[in-house]
Amino acid sequence: MTTHPHPGSSLVTGARDVELNEHLTAELVAFNAAATGSADRDMFSVKVSDDAGELIGGLAAWTWGGLCGIEMLWVRENDRKEGWGSRMLEAAEAEARRRGCDRMTVSSFTFQAPAFYQQHGYVETGRTLGIPGGHADVHMFKTLTSRDG
């Protein structure tokens, strides 16, 4: 949908716009770096594959200003009791430390794995209510120390 709230401009609502997302990311990264003095934003992943090359699980994370945020962690259903989630989380924490991070953050819906993260030393810092089915998004934080992992 397009509207013209002011002469010479347009406001467009539509599907996901990859180019717009990239532009917004670049602008916000520059703004955040100027505001905080921290421009060390980066991303990394942890991946586990079986002997056939099939994905067992993976983790995607970002780092910035001494903080590491886990965006996604997933393990294939039939491998969820094999400890892969813990090993990937520990690998991510080690990589975060290697990159100079001393804090970790993650959120997990109540129907996913908040208890898993709490077993690994993450503490709840808040919840976003209103997730379908009466669920919530649980926000968690962990301080990394040299004796972790």
Short mmCIF file of the C-alpha atoms (twelve columns), coordinates in Angstrom:
data_MODEL
# 
_entry.id   MODEL 
# 
loop_
_atom_site.group_PDB 
_atom_site.id 
_atom_site.type_symbol 
_atom_site.label_atom_id 
_atom_site.label_alt_id 
_atom_site.label_comp_id 
_atom_site.label_asym_id 
_atom_site.label_seq_id 
_atom_site.Cartn_x 
_atom_site.Cartn_y 
_atom_site.Cartn_z 
_atom_site.pdbx_PDB_model_num 
ATOM 1   C CA . MET A 1   0.000  0.000   0.000  1 
ATOM 2   C CA . THR A 2   1.353  3.450   -0.872 1 
ATOM 3   C CA . THR A 3   0.262  6.766   0.584  1 
ATOM 4   C CA . HIS A 4   1.523  10.291  -0.047 1 
ATOM 5   C CA . PRO A 5   1.450  12.084  3.334  1 
ATOM 6   C CA . HIS A 6   3.543  14.999  2.047  1 
ATOM 7   C CA . PRO A 7   4.172  16.299  -1.484 1 
ATOM 8   C CA . GLY A 8   7.246  14.640  -2.982 1 
ATOM 9   C CA . SER A 9   7.269  11.687  -0.580 1 
ATOM 10  C CA . SER A 10  5.621  8.310   -0.314 1 
ATOM 11  C CA . LEU A 11  5.036  5.840   2.490  1 
ATOM 12  C CA . VAL A 12  4.962  2.228   1.291  1 
ATOM 13  C CA . THR A 13  3.866  -0.816  3.289  1 
ATOM 14  C CA . GLY A 14  4.636  -4.141  1.674  1 
ATOM 15  C CA . ALA A 15  6.485  -7.426  1.794  1 
ATOM 16  C CA . ARG A 16  9.950  -7.887  3.276  1 
ATOM 17  C CA . ASP A 17  12.441 -5.612  1.535  1 
ATOM 18  C CA . VAL A 18  15.974 -7.063  1.691  1 
ATOM 19  C CA . GLU A 19  17.581 -3.881  0.345  1 
ATOM 20  C CA . LEU A 20  15.724 -1.767  2.914  1 
ATOM 21  C CA . ASN A 21  16.772 -4.136  5.732  1 
ATOM 22  C CA . GLU A 22  20.432 -3.882  4.663  1 
ATOM 23  C CA . HIS A 23  20.218 -0.084  4.504  1 
ATOM 24  C CA . LEU A 24  18.543 0.141   7.925  1 
ATOM 25  C CA . THR A 25  21.163 -2.175  9.421  1 
ATOM 26  C CA . ALA A 26  24.011 -0.054  8.042  1 
ATOM 27  C CA . GLU A 27  22.427 3.183   9.295  1 
ATOM 28  C CA . LEU A 28  21.690 1.809   12.772 1 
ATOM 29  C CA . VAL A 29  25.148 0.242   13.098 1 
ATOM 30  C CA . ALA A 30  26.706 3.619   12.264 1 
ATOM 31  C CA . PHE A 31  24.383 5.440   14.689 1 
ATOM 32  C CA . ASN A 32  25.039 2.933   17.495 1 
ATOM 33  C CA . ALA A 33  28.817 3.099   16.970 1 
ATOM 34  C CA . ALA A 34  28.760 6.894   17.117 1 
ATOM 35  C CA . ALA A 35  26.579 6.886   20.246 1 
ATOM 36  C CA . THR A 36  28.566 4.243   22.145 1 
ATOM 37  C CA . GLY A 37  32.063 4.372   20.695 1 
ATOM 38  C CA . SER A 38  31.802 0.642   20.055 1 
ATOM 39  C CA . ALA A 39  32.025 -0.404  16.408 1 
ATOM 40  C CA . ASP A 40  33.032 -4.050  16.786 1 
ATOM 41  C CA . ARG A 41  29.758 -5.581  15.562 1 
ATOM 42  C CA . ASP A 42  30.171 -9.064  14.101 1 
ATOM 43  C CA . MET A 43  28.326 -12.347 13.684 1 
ATOM 44  C CA . PHE A 44  29.274 -16.016 14.005 1 
ATOM 45  C CA . SER A 45  27.747 -19.470 13.854 1 
ATOM 46  C CA . VAL A 46  28.202 -22.935 15.321 1 
ATOM 47  C CA . LYS A 47  27.202 -25.874 13.116 1 
ATOM 48  C CA . VAL A 48  26.978 -29.627 13.742 1 
ATOM 49  C CA . SER A 49  26.608 -32.107 10.872 1 
ATOM 50  C CA . ASP A 50  26.367 -35.886 10.786 1 
ATOM 51  C CA . ASP A 51  28.571 -38.239 8.744  1 
ATOM 52  C CA . ALA A 52  26.245 -37.826 5.751  1 
ATOM 53  C CA . GLY A 53  26.607 -34.041 5.881  1 
ATOM 54  C CA . GLU A 54  23.071 -33.539 7.140  1 
ATOM 55  C CA . LEU A 55  22.505 -30.758 9.648  1 
ATOM 56  C CA . ILE A 56  22.175 -31.930 13.252 1 
ATOM 57  C CA . GLY A 57  21.965 -28.432 14.667 1 
ATOM 58  C CA . GLY A 58  23.198 -24.898 14.577 1 
ATOM 59  C CA . LEU A 59  23.515 -21.648 16.437 1 
ATOM 60  C CA . ALA A 60  23.630 -18.100 15.063 1 
ATOM 61  C CA . ALA A 61  24.932 -15.242 17.202 1 
ATOM 62  C CA . TRP A 62  26.170 -11.656 17.107 1 
ATOM 63  C CA . THR A 63  28.746 -9.768  19.139 1 
ATOM 64  C CA . TRP A 64  28.968 -6.066  19.917 1 
ATOM 65  C CA . GLY A 65  30.567 -4.046  22.688 1 
ATOM 66  C CA . GLY A 66  31.429 -7.017  24.892 1 
ATOM 67  C CA . LEU A 67  27.959 -8.553  24.552 1 
ATOM 68  C CA . CYS A 68  27.091 -11.721 22.624 1 
ATOM 69  C CA . GLY A 69  23.502 -12.331 21.573 1 
ATOM 70  C CA . ILE A 70  22.218 -15.727 20.520 1 
ATOM 71  C CA . GLU A 71  19.707 -15.247 17.717 1 
ATOM 72  C CA . MET A 72  18.842 -18.882 17.072 1 
ATOM 73  C CA . LEU A 73  19.760 -22.320 18.393 1 
ATOM 74  C CA . TRP A 74  18.168 -25.420 16.910 1 
ATOM 75  C CA . VAL A 75  18.814 -29.177 17.154 1 
ATOM 76  C CA . ARG A 76  17.238 -31.811 14.909 1 
ATOM 77  C CA . GLU A 77  14.431 -33.561 16.810 1 
ATOM 78  C CA . ASN A 78  15.901 -37.065 16.926 1 
ATOM 79  C CA . ASP A 79  19.233 -35.689 18.235 1 
ATOM 80  C CA . ARG A 80  17.875 -33.450 21.017 1 
ATOM 81  C CA . LYS A 81  18.825 -35.786 23.871 1 
ATOM 82  C CA . GLU A 82  22.440 -36.209 22.678 1 
ATOM 83  C CA . GLY A 83  23.834 -33.029 24.298 1 
ATOM 84  C CA . TRP A 84  24.348 -31.090 21.067 1 
ATOM 85  C CA . GLY A 85  22.518 -28.027 22.370 1 
ATOM 86  C CA . SER A 86  24.806 -27.834 25.387 1 
ATOM 87  C CA . ARG A 87  27.940 -28.370 23.299 1 
ATOM 88  C CA . MET A 88  26.912 -25.680 20.801 1 
ATOM 89  C CA . LEU A 89  26.049 -23.247 23.593 1 
ATOM 90  C CA . GLU A 90  29.396 -23.893 25.290 1 
ATOM 91  C CA . ALA A 91  31.196 -23.420 21.951 1 
ATOM 92  C CA . ALA A 92  29.346 -20.130 21.410 1 
ATOM 93  C CA . GLU A 93  30.285 -18.919 24.887 1 
ATOM 94  C CA . ALA A 94  33.935 -19.834 24.233 1 
ATOM 95  C CA . GLU A 95  33.856 -17.986 20.899 1 
ATOM 96  C CA . ALA A 96  32.225 -14.987 22.566 1 
ATOM 97  C CA . ARG A 97  35.031 -14.916 25.145 1 
ATOM 98  C CA . ARG A 98  37.620 -15.221 22.363 1 
ATOM 99  C CA . ARG A 99  36.020 -12.149 20.764 1 
ATOM 100 C CA . GLY A 100 36.281 -10.213 24.027 1 
ATOM 101 C CA . CYS A 101 32.707 -10.636 25.273 1 
ATOM 102 C CA . ASP A 102 31.949 -10.948 28.966 1 
ATOM 103 C CA . ARG A 103 28.142 -11.128 28.709 1 
ATOM 104 C CA . MET A 104 25.584 -13.237 26.825 1 
ATOM 105 C CA . THR A 105 21.927 -12.652 26.046 1 
ATOM 106 C CA . VAL A 106 19.202 -14.833 24.545 1 
ATOM 107 C CA . SER A 107 15.435 -15.040 24.416 1 
ATOM 108 C CA . SER A 108 13.357 -18.200 24.203 1 
ATOM 109 C CA . PHE A 109 9.607  -18.669 24.001 1 
ATOM 110 C CA . THR A 110 8.058  -20.486 26.937 1 
ATOM 111 C CA . PHE A 111 7.213  -23.413 24.633 1 
ATOM 112 C CA . GLN A 112 10.854 -23.655 23.526 1 
ATOM 113 C CA . ALA A 113 13.776 -23.920 25.940 1 
ATOM 114 C CA . PRO A 114 14.057 -21.308 28.713 1 
ATOM 115 C CA . ALA A 115 14.844 -24.072 31.238 1 
ATOM 116 C CA . PHE A 116 17.739 -25.240 29.031 1 
ATOM 117 C CA . TYR A 117 19.379 -21.821 29.188 1 
ATOM 118 C CA . GLN A 118 18.700 -21.501 32.922 1 
ATOM 119 C CA . GLN A 119 20.487 -24.848 33.452 1 
ATOM 120 C CA . HIS A 120 23.495 -23.189 31.792 1 
ATOM 121 C CA . GLY A 121 23.531 -20.209 34.135 1 
ATOM 122 C CA . TYR A 122 21.272 -17.765 32.288 1 
ATOM 123 C CA . VAL A 123 18.899 -15.724 34.435 1 
ATOM 124 C CA . GLU A 124 15.576 -14.292 33.368 1 
ATOM 125 C CA . THR A 125 15.585 -10.502 32.983 1 
ATOM 126 C CA . GLY A 126 12.051 -10.047 31.656 1 
ATOM 127 C CA . ARG A 127 9.218  -11.359 29.503 1 
ATOM 128 C CA . THR A 128 7.300  -10.181 26.491 1 
ATOM 129 C CA . LEU A 129 3.712  -11.330 26.889 1 
ATOM 130 C CA . GLY A 130 1.179  -11.935 24.155 1 
ATOM 131 C CA . ILE A 131 2.821  -14.755 22.231 1 
ATOM 132 C CA . PRO A 132 0.085  -16.882 20.586 1 
ATOM 133 C CA . GLY A 133 -1.326 -19.696 22.700 1 
ATOM 134 C CA . GLY A 134 -0.813 -17.812 25.955 1 
ATOM 135 C CA . HIS A 135 2.983  -18.039 25.771 1 
ATOM 136 C CA . ALA A 136 5.695  -15.461 26.486 1 
ATOM 137 C CA . ASP A 137 9.148  -14.604 25.166 1 
ATOM 138 C CA . VAL A 138 11.606 -15.064 28.051 1 
ATOM 139 C CA . HIS A 139 14.651 -12.757 27.954 1 
ATOM 140 C CA . MET A 140 17.778 -14.087 29.645 1 
ATOM 141 C CA . PHE A 141 21.288 -12.895 30.496 1 
ATOM 142 C CA . LYS A 142 24.549 -14.497 31.638 1 
ATOM 143 C CA . THR A 143 27.808 -12.967 32.798 1 
ATOM 144 C CA . LEU A 144 30.772 -14.889 31.427 1 
ATOM 145 C CA . THR A 145 33.705 -15.468 33.732 1 
ATOM 146 C CA . SER A 146 36.992 -17.233 33.155 1 
ATOM 147 C CA . ARG A 147 35.742 -20.304 35.043 1 
ATOM 148 C CA . ASP A 148 32.619 -20.767 32.840 1 
ATOM 149 C CA . GLY A 149 32.562 -23.591 30.324 1 
# 
